[in-house]
mmCIF file of C-alpha atoms in Angstrom:
data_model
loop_
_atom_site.group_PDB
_atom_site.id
_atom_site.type_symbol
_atom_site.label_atom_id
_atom_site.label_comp_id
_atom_site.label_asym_id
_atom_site.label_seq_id
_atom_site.Cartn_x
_atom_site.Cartn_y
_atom_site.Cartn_z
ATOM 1 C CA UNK A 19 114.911 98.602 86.447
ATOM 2 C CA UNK A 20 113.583 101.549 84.695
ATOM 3 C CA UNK A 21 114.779 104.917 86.724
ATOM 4 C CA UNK A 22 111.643 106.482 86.027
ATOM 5 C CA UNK A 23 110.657 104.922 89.138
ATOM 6 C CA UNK A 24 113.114 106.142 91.560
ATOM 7 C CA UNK A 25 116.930 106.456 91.103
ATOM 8 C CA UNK A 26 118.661 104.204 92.829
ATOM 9 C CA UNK A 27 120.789 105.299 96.263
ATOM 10 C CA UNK A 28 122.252 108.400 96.870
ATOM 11 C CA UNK A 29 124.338 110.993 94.744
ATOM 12 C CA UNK A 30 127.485 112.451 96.059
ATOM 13 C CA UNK A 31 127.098 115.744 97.891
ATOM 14 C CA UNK A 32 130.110 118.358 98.143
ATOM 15 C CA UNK A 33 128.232 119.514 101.684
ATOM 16 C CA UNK A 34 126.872 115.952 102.307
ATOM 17 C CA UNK A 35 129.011 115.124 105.984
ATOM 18 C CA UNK A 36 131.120 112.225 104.869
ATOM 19 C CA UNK A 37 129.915 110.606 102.079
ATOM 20 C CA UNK A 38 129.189 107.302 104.706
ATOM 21 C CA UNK A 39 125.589 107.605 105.281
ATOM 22 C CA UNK A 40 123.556 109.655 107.573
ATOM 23 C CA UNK A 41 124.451 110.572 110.813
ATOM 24 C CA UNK A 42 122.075 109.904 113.657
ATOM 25 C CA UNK A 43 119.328 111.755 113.649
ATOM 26 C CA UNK A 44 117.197 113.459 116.583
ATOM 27 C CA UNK A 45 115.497 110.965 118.483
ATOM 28 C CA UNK A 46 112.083 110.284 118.259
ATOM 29 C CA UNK A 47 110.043 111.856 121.325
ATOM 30 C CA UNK A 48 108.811 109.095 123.855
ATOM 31 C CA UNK A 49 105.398 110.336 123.538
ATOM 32 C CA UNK A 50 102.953 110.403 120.498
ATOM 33 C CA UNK A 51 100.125 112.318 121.784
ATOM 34 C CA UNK A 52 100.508 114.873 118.888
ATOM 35 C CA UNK A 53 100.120 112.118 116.342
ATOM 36 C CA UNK A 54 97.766 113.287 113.261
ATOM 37 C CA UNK A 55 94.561 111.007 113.014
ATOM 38 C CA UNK A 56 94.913 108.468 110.470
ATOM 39 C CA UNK A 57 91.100 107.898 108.098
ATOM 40 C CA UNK A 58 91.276 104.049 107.772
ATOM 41 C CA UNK A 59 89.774 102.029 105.760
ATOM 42 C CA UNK A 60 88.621 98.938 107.076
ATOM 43 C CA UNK A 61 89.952 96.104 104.877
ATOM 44 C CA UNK A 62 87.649 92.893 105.458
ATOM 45 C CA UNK A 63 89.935 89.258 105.342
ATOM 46 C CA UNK A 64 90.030 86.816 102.375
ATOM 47 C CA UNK A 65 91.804 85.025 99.689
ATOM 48 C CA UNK A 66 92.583 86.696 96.561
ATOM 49 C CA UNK A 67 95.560 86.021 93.259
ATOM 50 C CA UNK A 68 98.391 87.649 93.344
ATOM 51 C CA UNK A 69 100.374 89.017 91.071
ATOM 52 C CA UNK A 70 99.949 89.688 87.334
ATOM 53 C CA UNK A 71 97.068 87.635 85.402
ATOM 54 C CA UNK A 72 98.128 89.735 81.964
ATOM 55 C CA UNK A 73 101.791 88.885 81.313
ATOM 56 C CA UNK A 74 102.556 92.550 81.214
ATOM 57 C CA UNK A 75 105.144 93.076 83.444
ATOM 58 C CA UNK A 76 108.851 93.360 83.520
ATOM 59 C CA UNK A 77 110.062 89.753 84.047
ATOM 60 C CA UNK A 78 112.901 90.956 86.560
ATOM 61 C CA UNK A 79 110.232 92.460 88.631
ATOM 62 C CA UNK A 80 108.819 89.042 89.424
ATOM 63 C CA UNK A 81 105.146 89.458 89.176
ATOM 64 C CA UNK A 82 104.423 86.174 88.232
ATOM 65 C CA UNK A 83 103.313 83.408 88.687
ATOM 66 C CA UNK A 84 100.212 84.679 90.600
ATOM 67 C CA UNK A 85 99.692 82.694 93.489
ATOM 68 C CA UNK A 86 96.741 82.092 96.088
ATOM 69 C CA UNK A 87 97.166 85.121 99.445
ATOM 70 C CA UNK A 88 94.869 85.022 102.089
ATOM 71 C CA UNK A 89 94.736 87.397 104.298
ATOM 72 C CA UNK A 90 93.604 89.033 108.033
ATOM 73 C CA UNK A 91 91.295 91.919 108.301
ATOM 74 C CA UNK A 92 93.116 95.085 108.794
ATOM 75 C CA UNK A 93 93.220 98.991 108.590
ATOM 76 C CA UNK A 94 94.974 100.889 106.095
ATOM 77 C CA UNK A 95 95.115 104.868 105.021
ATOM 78 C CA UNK A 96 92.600 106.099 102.952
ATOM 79 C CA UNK A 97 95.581 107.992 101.328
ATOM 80 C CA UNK A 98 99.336 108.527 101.189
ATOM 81 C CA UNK A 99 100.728 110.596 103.846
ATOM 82 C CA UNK A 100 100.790 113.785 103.413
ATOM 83 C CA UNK A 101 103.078 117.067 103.756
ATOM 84 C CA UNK A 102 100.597 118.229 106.985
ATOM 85 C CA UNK A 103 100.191 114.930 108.671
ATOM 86 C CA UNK A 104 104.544 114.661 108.506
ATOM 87 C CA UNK A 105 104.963 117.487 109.288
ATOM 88 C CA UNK A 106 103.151 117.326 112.795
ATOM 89 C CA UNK A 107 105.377 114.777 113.078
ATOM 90 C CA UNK A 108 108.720 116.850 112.876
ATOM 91 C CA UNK A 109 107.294 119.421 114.719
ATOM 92 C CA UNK A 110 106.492 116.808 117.338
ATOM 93 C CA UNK A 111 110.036 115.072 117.353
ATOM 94 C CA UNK A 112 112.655 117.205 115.352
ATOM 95 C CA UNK A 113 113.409 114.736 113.431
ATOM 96 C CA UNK A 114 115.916 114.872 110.384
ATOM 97 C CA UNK A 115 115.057 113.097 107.310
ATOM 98 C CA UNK A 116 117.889 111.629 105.593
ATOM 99 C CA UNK A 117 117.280 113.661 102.810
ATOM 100 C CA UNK A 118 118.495 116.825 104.909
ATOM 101 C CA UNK A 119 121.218 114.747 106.234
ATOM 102 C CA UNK A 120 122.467 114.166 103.041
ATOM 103 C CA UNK A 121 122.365 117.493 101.888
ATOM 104 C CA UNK A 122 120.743 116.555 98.254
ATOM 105 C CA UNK A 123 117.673 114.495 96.730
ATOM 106 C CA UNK A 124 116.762 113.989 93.331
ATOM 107 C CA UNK A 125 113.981 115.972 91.651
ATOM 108 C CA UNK A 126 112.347 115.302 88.103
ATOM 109 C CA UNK A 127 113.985 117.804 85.560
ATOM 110 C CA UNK A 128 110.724 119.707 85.113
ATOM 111 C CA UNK A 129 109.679 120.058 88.475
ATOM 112 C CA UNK A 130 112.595 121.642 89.768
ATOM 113 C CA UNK A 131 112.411 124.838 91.997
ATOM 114 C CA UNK A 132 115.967 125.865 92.498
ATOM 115 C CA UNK A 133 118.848 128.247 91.718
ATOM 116 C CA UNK A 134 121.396 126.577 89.183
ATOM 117 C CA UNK A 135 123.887 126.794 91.826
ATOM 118 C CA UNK A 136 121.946 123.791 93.350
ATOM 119 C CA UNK A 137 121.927 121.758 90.778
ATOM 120 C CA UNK A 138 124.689 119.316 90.946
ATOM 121 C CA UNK A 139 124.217 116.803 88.308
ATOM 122 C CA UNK A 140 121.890 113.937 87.322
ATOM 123 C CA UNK A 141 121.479 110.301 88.154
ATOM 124 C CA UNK A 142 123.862 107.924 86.046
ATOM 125 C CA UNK A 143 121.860 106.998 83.004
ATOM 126 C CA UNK A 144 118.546 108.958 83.779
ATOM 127 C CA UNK A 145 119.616 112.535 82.716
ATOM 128 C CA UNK A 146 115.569 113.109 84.021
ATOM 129 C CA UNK A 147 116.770 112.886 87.308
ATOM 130 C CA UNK A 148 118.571 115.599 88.833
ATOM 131 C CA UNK A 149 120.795 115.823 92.307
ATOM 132 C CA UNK A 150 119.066 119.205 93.826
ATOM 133 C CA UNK A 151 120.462 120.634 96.967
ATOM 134 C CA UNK A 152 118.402 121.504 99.190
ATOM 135 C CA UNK A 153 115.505 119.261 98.032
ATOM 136 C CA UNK A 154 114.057 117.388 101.042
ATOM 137 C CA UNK A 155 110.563 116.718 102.062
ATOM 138 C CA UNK A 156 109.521 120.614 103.297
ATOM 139 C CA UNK A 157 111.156 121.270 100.171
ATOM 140 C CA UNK A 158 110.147 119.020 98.058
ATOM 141 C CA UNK A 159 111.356 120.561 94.646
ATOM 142 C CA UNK A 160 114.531 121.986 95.565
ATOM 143 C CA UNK A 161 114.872 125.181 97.567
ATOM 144 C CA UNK A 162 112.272 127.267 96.276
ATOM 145 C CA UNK A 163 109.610 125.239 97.022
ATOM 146 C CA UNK A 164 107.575 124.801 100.427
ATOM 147 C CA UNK A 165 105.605 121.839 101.831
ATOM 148 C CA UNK A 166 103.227 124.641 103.162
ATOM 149 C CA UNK A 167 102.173 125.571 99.210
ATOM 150 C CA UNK A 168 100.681 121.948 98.689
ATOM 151 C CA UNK A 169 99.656 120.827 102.538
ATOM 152 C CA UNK A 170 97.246 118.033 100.778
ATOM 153 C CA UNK A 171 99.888 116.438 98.714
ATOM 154 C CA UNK A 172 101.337 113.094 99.819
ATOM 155 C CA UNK A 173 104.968 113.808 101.557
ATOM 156 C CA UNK A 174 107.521 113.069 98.969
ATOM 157 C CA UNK A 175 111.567 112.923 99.348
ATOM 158 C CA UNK A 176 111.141 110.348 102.280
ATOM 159 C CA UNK A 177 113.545 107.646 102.673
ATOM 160 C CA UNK A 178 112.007 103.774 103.846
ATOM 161 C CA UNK A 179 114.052 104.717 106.940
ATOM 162 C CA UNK A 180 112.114 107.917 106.962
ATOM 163 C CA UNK A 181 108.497 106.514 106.250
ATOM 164 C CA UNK A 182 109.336 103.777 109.266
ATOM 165 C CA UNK A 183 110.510 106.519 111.534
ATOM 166 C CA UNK A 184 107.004 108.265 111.277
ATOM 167 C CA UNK A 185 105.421 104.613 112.167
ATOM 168 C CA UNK A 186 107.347 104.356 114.999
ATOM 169 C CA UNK A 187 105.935 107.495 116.199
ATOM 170 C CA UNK A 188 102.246 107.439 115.237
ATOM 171 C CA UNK A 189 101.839 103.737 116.192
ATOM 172 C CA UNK A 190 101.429 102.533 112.929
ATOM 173 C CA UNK A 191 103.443 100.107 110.215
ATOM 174 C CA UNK A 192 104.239 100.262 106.398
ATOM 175 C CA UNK A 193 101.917 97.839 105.169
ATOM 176 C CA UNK A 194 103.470 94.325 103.496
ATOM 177 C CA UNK A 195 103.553 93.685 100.168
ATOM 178 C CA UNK A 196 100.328 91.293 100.167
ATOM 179 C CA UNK A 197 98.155 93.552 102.446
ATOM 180 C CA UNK A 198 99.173 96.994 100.278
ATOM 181 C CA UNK A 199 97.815 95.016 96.533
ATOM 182 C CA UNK A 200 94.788 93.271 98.734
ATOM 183 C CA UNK A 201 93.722 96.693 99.459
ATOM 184 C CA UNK A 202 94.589 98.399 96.385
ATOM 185 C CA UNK A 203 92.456 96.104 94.369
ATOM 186 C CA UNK A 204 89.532 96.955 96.308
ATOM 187 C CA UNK A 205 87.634 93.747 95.807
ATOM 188 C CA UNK A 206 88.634 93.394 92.444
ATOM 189 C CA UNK A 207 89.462 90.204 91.532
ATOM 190 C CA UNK A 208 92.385 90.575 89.016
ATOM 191 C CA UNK A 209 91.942 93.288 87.178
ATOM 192 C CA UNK A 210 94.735 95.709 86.114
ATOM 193 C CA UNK A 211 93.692 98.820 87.800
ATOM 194 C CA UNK A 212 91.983 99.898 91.549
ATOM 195 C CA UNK A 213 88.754 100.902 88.687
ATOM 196 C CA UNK A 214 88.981 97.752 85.970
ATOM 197 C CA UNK A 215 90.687 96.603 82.851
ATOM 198 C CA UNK A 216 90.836 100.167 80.723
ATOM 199 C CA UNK A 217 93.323 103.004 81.945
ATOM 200 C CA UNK A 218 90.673 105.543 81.101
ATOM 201 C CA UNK A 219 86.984 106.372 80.562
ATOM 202 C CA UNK A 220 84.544 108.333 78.349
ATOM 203 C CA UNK A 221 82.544 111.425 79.372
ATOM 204 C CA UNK A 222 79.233 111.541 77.672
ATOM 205 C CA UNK A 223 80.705 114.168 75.372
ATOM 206 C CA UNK A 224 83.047 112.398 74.102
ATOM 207 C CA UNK A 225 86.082 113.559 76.013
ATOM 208 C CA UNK A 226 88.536 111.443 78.102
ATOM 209 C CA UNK A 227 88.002 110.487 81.547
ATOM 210 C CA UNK A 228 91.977 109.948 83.407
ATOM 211 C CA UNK A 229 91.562 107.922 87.011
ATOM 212 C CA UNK A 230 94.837 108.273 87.922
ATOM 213 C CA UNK A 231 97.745 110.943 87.702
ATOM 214 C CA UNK A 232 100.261 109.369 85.512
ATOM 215 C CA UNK A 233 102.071 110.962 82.768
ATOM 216 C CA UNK A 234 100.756 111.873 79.439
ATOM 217 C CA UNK A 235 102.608 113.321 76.252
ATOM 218 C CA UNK A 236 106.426 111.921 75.350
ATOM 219 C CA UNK A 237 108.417 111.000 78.274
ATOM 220 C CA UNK A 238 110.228 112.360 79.864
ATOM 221 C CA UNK A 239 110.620 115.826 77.615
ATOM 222 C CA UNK A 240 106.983 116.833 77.642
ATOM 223 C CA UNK A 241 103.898 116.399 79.965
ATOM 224 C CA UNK A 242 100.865 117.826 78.312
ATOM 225 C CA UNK A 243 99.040 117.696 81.939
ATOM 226 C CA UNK A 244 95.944 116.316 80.632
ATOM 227 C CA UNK A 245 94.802 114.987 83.547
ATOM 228 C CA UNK A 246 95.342 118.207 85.383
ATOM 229 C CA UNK A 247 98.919 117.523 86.931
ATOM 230 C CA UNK A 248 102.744 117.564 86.216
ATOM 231 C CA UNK A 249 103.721 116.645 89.478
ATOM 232 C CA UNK A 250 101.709 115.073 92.317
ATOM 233 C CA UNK A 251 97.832 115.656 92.962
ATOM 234 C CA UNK A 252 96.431 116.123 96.194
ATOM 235 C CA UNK A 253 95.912 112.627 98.392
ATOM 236 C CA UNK A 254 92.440 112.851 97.145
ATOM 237 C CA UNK A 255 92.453 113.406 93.765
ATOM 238 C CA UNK A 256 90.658 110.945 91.534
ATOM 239 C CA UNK A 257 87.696 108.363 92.831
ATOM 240 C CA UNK A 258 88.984 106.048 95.485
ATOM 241 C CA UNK A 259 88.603 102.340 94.765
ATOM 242 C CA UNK A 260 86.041 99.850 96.426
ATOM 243 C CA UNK A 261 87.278 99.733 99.461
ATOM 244 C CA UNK A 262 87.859 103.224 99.468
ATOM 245 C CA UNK A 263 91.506 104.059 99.358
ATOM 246 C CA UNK A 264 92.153 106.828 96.913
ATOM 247 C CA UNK A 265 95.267 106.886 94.165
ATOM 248 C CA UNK A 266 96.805 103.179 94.796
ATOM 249 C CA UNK A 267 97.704 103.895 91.042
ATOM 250 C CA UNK A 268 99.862 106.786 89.814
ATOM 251 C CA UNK A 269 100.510 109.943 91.949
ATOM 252 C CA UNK A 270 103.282 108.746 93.810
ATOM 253 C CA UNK A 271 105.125 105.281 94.937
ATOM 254 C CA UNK A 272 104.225 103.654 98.177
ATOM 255 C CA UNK A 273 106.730 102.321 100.330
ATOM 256 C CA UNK A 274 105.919 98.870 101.835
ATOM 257 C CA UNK A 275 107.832 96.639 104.408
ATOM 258 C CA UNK A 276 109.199 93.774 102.597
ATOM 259 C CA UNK A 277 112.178 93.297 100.779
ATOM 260 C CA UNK A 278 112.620 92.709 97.217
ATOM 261 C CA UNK A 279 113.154 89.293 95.778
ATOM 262 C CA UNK A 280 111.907 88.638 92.504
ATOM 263 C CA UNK A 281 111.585 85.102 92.577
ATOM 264 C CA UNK A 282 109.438 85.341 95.910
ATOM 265 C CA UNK A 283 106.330 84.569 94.297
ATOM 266 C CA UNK A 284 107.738 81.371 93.125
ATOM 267 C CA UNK A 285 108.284 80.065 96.701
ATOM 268 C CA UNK A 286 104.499 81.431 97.630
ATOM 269 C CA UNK A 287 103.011 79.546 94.673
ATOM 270 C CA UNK A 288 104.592 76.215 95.773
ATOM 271 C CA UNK A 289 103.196 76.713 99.316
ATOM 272 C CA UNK A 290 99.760 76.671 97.684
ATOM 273 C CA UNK A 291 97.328 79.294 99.704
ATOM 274 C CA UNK A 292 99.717 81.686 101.680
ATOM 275 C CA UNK A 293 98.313 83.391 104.576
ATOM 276 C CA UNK A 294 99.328 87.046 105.295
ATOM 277 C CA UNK A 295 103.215 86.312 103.834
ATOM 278 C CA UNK A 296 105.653 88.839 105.491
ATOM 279 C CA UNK A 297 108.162 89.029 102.689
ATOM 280 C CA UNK A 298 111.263 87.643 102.254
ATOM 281 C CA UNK A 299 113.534 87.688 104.464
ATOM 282 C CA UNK A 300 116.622 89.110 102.237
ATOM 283 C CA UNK A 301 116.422 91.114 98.868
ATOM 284 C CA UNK A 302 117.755 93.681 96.836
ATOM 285 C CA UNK A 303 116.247 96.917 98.513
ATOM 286 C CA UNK A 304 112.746 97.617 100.062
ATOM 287 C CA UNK A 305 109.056 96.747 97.478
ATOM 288 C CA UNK A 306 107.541 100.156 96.100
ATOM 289 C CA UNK A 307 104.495 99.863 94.702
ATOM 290 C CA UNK A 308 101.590 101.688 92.837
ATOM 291 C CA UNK A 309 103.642 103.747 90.069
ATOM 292 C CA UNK A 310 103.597 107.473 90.245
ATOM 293 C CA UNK A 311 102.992 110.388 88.062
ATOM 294 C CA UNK A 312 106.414 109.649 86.034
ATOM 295 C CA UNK A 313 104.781 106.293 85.061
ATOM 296 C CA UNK A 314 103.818 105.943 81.047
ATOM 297 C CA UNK A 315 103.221 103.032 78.816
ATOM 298 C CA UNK A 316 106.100 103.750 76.607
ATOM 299 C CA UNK A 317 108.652 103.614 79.474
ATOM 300 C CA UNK A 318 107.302 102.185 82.417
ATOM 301 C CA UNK A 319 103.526 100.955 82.785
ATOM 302 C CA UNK A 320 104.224 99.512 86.756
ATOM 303 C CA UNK A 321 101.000 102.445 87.946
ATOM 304 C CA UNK A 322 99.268 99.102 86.946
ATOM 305 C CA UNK A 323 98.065 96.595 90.564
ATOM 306 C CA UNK A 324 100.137 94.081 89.909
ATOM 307 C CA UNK A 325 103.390 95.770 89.079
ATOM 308 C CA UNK A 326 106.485 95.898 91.646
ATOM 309 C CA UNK A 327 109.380 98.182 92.158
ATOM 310 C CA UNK A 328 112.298 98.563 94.586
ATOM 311 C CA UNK A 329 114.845 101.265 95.657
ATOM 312 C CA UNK A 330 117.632 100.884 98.542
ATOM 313 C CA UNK A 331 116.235 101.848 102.135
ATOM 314 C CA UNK A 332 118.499 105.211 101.660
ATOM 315 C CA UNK A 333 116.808 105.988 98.630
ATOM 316 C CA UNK A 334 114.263 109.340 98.723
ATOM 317 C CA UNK A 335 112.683 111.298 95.005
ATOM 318 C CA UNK A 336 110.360 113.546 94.675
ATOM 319 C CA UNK A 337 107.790 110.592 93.670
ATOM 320 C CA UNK A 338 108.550 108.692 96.289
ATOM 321 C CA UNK A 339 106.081 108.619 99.440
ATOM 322 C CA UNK A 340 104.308 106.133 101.745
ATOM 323 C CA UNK A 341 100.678 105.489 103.720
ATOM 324 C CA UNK A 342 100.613 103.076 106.684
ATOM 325 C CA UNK A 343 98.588 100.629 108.733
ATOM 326 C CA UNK A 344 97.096 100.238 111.912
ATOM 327 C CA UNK A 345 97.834 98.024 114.481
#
């Protein structure tokens, strides 16, 4: 799977505790009083395909064949998480992401904000991909960077453990695989992205229109930043799609509940119309989805609605984030 995405698991840390995981964290406060409010959007029930109409994605992904989903009504986030809504929630609960259990995450080569001392190598096979210490979610680019500097950017360097920590607090769920792409389409019935069929648009003068943050030059030595961004955009960058949900393509990859199993879709196309499927009940790590603003055409197109991804629970990057759903 291409490691644009997220590299898989967790580097080795000369100041990580053991090498055997995280230790147990602080325990999440009984009370959620201080929970942020959550802007849902109200998602209205029906039957739509899923999966990928176009034949354009990775066949070990398992995006085909589409199938028939129907689904409840529900509430989901407007946006992604961000830095000021988790961090209310650490102030509230003291909790420790496994990312500063760890000791280490892994930061994009040309985002990093760190002394060289705290660089401690790169992810087998993505030299992009670098093992910062120090990089964690209020620190999101090693170091010398502060969650304070970009409050309105979705929380990166969160683990699945992480993002389902926060739920547990705020009352809320990672949404499934179904309900995240039902929402992200926005009432569009198969098209590729939240907008329609063509990744960008034309101004009247001429110029290009980008509705996403994805990257755009050469991958992954230079990012011209056409579309205003090298890293992440605020949660509300970009027009949101019909239903209202803003950046379900590019900016950074969602977290969802299910496990991965590429050949899932097989056993939900045999059932004929599946209502609101929870996922499988095994796989190889935990569904991403929506791409992020490491996503290109020439390496990895998945910032397209139909695409899938999948990193171990452990796993945390500084594209890596989550929104959630109501009960």
């Amino acid at each position: 799977m291409s490691s644009c995405c997220s590299p898989k698991g967790r580097q080795a840390s000369p100041n990580a505790h053991d090498g055997h995981g995280p230790e147990a964290t602080t325990p999440l406060a009984v009370a959620n009083a201080a929970a942020p409010a959550h802007e849902d959007v109200a998602i209205p029930a029906g039957t739509f395909a899923m999966g990928d109409p176009f034949g354009e994605g990775y066949p070990a992904d398992g995006e085909t064949p589409v199938h028939s989903v129907a689904m409840s009504a529900f509430r989901i986030d407007a946006t992604a998480v961000s830095n000021t809504q988790f961090a209310t929630f650490i102030d509230a609960t003291g909790y420790r992401t496994e990312s500063e259990v760890y000791g280490t995450s892994a930061v994009f080569h040309l985002a990093v904000q760190a002394g060289t001392q705290d660089i401690l190598g790169t992810a087998s096979g993505t030299p992009w991909w670098l093992n910062v210490r120090g990089a964690d979610w209020a620190h999101p680019a090693g170091r010398l960077s502060f969650w304070e500097d970009i409050p309105d950017h979705p929380v990166v360097q969160v683990s699945h453990t992480d993002a389902l920590a926060y739920c547990a607090w705020a009352g809320r769920s990672l949404p499934t695989e179904a309900q995240w792409e039902y929402a992200a389409r926005g009432g569009l019935a198969q098209a590729r992205y939240p907008w329609g069929n063509e990744l960008h648009g034309t101004a009247a003068d001429g110029t290009t229109v980008h509705r996403c943050n994805i990257w755009q030059g050469t991958f992954p030595t230079e990012n011209t930043g056409d579309d205003g961004h090298l890293t992440t955009a605020p949660v509300r960058t970009f027009e949101p799609n019909g239903y209202g949900l803003f950046q379900t393509s590019g900016n950074v990859w969602e977290w969802c509940s299910d496990w991965f199993l590429p050949k899932y879709y097989n056993s939900c196309r045999a059932k004929g119309t599946v209502a609101d499927p929870p996922g499988p009940t095994i796989g190889r790590g935990r569904v991403m989805r929506g791409g992020s603003y490491l996503c290109h055409e020439s390496y990895c197109n998945r910032y397209r609605l139909a695409a899938r991804s999948s990193n171990s629970p452990d796993s945390a990057s500084g594209n890596l984030g989550f929104r959630t759903v109501a009960p």
